[in-house]
XYZ file of N, CA and C in Angstrom:
393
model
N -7.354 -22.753 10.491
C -7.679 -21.349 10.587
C -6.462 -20.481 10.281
N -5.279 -20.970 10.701
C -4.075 -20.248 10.529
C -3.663 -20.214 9.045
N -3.943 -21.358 8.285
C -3.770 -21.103 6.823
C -4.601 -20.068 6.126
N -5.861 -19.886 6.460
C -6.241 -18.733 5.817
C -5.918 -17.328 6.594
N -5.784 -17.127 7.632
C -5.558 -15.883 8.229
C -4.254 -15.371 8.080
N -3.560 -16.165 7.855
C -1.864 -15.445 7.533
C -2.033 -15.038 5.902
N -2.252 -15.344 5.187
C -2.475 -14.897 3.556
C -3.474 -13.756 3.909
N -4.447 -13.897 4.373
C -5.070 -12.837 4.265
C -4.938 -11.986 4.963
N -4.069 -11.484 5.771
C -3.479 -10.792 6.477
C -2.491 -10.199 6.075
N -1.645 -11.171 5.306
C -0.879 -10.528 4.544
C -1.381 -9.759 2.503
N -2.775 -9.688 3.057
C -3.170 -9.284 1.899
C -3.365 -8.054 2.066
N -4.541 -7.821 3.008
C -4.950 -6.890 3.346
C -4.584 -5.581 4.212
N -3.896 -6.074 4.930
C -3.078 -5.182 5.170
C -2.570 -4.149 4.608
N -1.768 -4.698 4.313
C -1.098 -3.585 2.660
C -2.111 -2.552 1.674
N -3.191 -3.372 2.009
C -4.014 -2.924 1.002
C -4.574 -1.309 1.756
N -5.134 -2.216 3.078
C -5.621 -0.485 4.295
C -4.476 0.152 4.531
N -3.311 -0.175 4.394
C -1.924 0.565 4.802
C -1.583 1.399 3.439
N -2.021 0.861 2.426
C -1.575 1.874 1.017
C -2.802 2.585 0.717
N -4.021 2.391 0.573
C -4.853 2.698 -0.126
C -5.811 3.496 0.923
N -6.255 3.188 2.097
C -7.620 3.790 2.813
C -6.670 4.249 4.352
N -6.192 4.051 4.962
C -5.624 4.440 5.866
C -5.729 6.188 5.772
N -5.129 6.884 5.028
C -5.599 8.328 4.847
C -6.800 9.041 4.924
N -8.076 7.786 4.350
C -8.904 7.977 4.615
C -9.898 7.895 5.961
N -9.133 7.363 7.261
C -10.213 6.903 8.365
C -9.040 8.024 9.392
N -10.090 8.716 9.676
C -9.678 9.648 10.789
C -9.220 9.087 12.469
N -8.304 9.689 12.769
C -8.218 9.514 13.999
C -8.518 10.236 15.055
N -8.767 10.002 16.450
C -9.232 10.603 17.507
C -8.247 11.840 17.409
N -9.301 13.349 17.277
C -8.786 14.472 16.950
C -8.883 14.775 15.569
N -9.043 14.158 15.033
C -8.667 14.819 13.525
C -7.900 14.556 12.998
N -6.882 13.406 13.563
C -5.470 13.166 12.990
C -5.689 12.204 11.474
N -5.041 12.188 10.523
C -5.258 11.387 9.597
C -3.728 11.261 9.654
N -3.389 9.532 8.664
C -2.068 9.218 8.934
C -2.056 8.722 6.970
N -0.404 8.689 7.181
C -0.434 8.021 5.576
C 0.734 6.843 5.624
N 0.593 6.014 5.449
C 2.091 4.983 5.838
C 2.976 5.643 4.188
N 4.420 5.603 4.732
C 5.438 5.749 3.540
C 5.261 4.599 2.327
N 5.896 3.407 2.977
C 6.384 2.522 2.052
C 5.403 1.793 1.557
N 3.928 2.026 1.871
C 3.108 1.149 1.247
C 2.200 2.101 0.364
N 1.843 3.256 0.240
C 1.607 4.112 -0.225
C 2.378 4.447 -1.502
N 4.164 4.407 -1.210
C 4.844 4.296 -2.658
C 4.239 3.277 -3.365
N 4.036 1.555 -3.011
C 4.356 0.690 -3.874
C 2.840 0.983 -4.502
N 1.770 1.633 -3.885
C 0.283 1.469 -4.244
C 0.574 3.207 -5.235
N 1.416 3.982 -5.270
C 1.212 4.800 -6.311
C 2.359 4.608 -7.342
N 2.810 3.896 -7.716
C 3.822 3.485 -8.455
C 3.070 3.631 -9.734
N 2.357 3.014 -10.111
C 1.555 3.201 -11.527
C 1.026 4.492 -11.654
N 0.604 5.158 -10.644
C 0.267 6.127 -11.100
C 1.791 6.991 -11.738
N 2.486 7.238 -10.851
C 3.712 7.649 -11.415
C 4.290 7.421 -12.179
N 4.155 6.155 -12.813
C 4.704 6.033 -13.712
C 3.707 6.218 -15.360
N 2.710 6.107 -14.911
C 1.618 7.097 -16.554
C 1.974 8.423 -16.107
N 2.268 8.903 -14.936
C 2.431 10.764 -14.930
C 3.516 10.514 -16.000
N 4.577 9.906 -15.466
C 5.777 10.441 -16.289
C 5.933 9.677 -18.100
N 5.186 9.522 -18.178
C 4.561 9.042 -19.614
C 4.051 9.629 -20.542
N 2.502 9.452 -20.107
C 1.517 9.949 -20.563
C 0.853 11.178 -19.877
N 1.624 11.037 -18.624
C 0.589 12.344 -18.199
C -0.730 12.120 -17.243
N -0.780 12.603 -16.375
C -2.223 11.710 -15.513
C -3.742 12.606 -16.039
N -4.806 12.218 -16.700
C -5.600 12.306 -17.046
C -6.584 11.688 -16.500
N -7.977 12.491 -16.289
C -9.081 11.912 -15.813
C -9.889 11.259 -16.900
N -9.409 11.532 -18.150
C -10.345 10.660 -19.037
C -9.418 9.761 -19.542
N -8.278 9.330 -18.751
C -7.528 8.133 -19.124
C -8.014 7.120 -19.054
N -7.624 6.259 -19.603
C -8.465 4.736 -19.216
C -7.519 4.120 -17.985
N -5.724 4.051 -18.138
C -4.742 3.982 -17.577
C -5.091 4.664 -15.746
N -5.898 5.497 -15.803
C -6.255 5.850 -14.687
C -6.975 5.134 -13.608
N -7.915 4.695 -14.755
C -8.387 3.953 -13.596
C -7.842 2.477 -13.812
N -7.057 1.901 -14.279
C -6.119 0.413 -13.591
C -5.211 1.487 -12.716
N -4.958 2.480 -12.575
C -3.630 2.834 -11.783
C -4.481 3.133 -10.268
N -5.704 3.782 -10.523
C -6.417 4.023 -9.343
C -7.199 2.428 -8.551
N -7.531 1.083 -9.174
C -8.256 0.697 -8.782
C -7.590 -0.661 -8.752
N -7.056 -1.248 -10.032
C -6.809 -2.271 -10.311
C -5.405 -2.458 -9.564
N -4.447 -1.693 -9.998
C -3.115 -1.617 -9.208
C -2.940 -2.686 -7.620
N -3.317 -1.368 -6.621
C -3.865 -2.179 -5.508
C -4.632 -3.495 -5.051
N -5.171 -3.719 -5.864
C -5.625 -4.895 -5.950
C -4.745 -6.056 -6.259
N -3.860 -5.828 -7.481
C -2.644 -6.640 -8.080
C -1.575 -7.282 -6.789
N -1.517 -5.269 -6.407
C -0.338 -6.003 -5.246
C -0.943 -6.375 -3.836
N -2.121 -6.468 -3.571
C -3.239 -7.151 -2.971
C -2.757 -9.541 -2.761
N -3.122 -9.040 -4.171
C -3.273 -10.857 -4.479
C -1.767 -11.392 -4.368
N -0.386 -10.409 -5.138
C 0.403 -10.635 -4.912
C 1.069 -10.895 -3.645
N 0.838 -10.071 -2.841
C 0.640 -10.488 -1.319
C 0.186 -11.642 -0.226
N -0.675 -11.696 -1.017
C -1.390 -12.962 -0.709
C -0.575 -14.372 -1.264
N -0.439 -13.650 -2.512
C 0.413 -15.356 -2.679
C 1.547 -15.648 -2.088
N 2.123 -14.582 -1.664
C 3.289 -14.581 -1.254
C 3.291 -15.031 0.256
N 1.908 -14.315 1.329
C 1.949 -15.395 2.349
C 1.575 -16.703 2.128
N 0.776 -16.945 1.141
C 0.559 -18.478 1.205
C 2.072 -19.325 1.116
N 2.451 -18.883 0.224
C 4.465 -19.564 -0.261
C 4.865 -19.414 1.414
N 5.263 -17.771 2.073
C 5.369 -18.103 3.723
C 5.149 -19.395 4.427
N 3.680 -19.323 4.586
C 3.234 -20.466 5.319
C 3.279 -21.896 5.451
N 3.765 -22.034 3.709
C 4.104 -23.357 3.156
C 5.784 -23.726 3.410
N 6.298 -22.457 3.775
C 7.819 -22.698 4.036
C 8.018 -23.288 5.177
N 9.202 -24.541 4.743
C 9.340 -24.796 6.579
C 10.088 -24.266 7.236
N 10.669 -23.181 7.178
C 11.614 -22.477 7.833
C 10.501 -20.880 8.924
N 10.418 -21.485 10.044
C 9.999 -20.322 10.962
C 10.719 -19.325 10.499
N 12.001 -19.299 10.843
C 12.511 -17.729 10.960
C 12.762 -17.143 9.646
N 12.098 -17.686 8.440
C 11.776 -17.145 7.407
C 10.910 -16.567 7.538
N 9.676 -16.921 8.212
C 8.478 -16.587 8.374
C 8.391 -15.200 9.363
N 9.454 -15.868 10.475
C 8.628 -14.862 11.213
C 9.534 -13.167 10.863
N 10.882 -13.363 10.267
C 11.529 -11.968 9.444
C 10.390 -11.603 8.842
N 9.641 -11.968 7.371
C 9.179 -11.345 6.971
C 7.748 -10.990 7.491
N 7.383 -11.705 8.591
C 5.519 -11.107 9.817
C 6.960 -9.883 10.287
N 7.447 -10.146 10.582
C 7.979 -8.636 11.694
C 8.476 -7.673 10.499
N 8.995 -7.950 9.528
C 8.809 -6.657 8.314
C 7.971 -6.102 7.882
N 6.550 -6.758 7.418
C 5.259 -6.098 7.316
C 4.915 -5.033 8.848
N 5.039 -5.980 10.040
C 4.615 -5.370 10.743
C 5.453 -3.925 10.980
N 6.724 -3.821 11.047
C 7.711 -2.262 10.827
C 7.185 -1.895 9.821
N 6.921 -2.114 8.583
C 6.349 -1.217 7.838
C 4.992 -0.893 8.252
N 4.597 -1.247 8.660
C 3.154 -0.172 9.717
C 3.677 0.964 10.326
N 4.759 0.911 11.241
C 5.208 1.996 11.651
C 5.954 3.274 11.085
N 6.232 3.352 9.307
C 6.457 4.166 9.248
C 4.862 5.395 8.813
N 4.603 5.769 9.602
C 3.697 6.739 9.444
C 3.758 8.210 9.392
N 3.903 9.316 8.470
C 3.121 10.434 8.247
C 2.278 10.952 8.860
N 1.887 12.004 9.772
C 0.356 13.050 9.271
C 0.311 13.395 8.541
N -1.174 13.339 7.919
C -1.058 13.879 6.761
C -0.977 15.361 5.818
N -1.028 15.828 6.909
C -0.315 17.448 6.598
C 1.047 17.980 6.364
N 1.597 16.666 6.360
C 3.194 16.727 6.136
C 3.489 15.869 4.931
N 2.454 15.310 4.125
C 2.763 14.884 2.841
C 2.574 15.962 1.938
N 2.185 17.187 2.385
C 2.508 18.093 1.269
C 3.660 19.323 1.613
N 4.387 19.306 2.298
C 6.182 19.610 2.619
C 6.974 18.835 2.230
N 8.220 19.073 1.446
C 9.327 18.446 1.321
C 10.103 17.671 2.248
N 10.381 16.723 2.302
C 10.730 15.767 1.188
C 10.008 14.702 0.684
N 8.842 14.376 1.432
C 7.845 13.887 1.468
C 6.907 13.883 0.068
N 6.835 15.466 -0.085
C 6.212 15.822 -1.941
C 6.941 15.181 -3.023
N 7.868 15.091 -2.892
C 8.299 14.545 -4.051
C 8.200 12.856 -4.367
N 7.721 12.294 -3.001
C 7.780 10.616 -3.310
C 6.270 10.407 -4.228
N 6.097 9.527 -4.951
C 4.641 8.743 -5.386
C 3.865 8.337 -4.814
N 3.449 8.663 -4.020
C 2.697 8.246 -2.865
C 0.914 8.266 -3.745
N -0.087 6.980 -3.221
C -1.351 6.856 -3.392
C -2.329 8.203 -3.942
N -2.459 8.231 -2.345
C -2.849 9.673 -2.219
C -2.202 10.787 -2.720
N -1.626 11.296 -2.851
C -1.233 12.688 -3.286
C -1.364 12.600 -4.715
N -0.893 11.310 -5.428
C -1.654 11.178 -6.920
C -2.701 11.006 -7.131
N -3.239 10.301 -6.798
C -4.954 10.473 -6.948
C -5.856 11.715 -6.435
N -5.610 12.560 -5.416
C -6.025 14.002 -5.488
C -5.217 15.078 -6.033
N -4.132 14.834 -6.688
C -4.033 15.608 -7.886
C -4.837 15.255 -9.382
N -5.437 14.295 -9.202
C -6.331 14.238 -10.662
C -7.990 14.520 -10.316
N -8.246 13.883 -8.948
C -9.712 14.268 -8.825
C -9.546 15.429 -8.064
């Protein structure tokens, strides 16, 4: 059971921490945005802005909106599987307690549109600047 739940844990995660987390409200109204997983999930987008330009009739849009996350999804995943296969615990357990600190850096999300915050690539703030 532990072989599949550590990969996929370390899949998914990342995935609700970059991509939907903004989206599920909290008691009150609070919505949250994590920093560092939010950069790595808008990275493509930022990088066709500073290209091509972000367009809704891009095609580039939607791998940057859909496919992206997903990429660093599986990548994740493989990467706990390699974890789990390592025999070194305190390899393992550095990088479970790094995922898990990166949960804690969290945003409201009313403060991703104030400086200094505006200026990072973040998921969200690129993708509702195009839709």
């Amino acid at each position: 059971m532990r072989r599949l739940l550590f990969p996929l844990w370390f899949c998914l995660w990342p995935l609700f921490l970059g991509v939907f987390l903004p989206y599920c409200p909290l008691p009150g109204g609070v919505r949250l945005l994590n920093v560092p997983w939010e950069i790595v999930s808008g990275l493509v987008f930022w990088g066709i802005d500073e290209t091509i330009g972000l367009s809704v009739r891009s095609r580039l849009l939607f791998a940057a909106a859909f496919y992206w996350p997903f990429v660093v999804s599986i990548a994740m995943c493989v990467f706990g599987c390699l974890l789990l296969k390592e025999g070194r615990r305190k390899l393992r357990l550095i990088f479970t307690i790094a995922l898990i600190a990166s949960s804690f850096f969290v945003v409201n999300l009313d403060r991703v549109c104030q400086p200094p915050i505006l200026k990072l690539p973040t998921y969200y703030r690129l993708l509702a600047a195009v839709w």
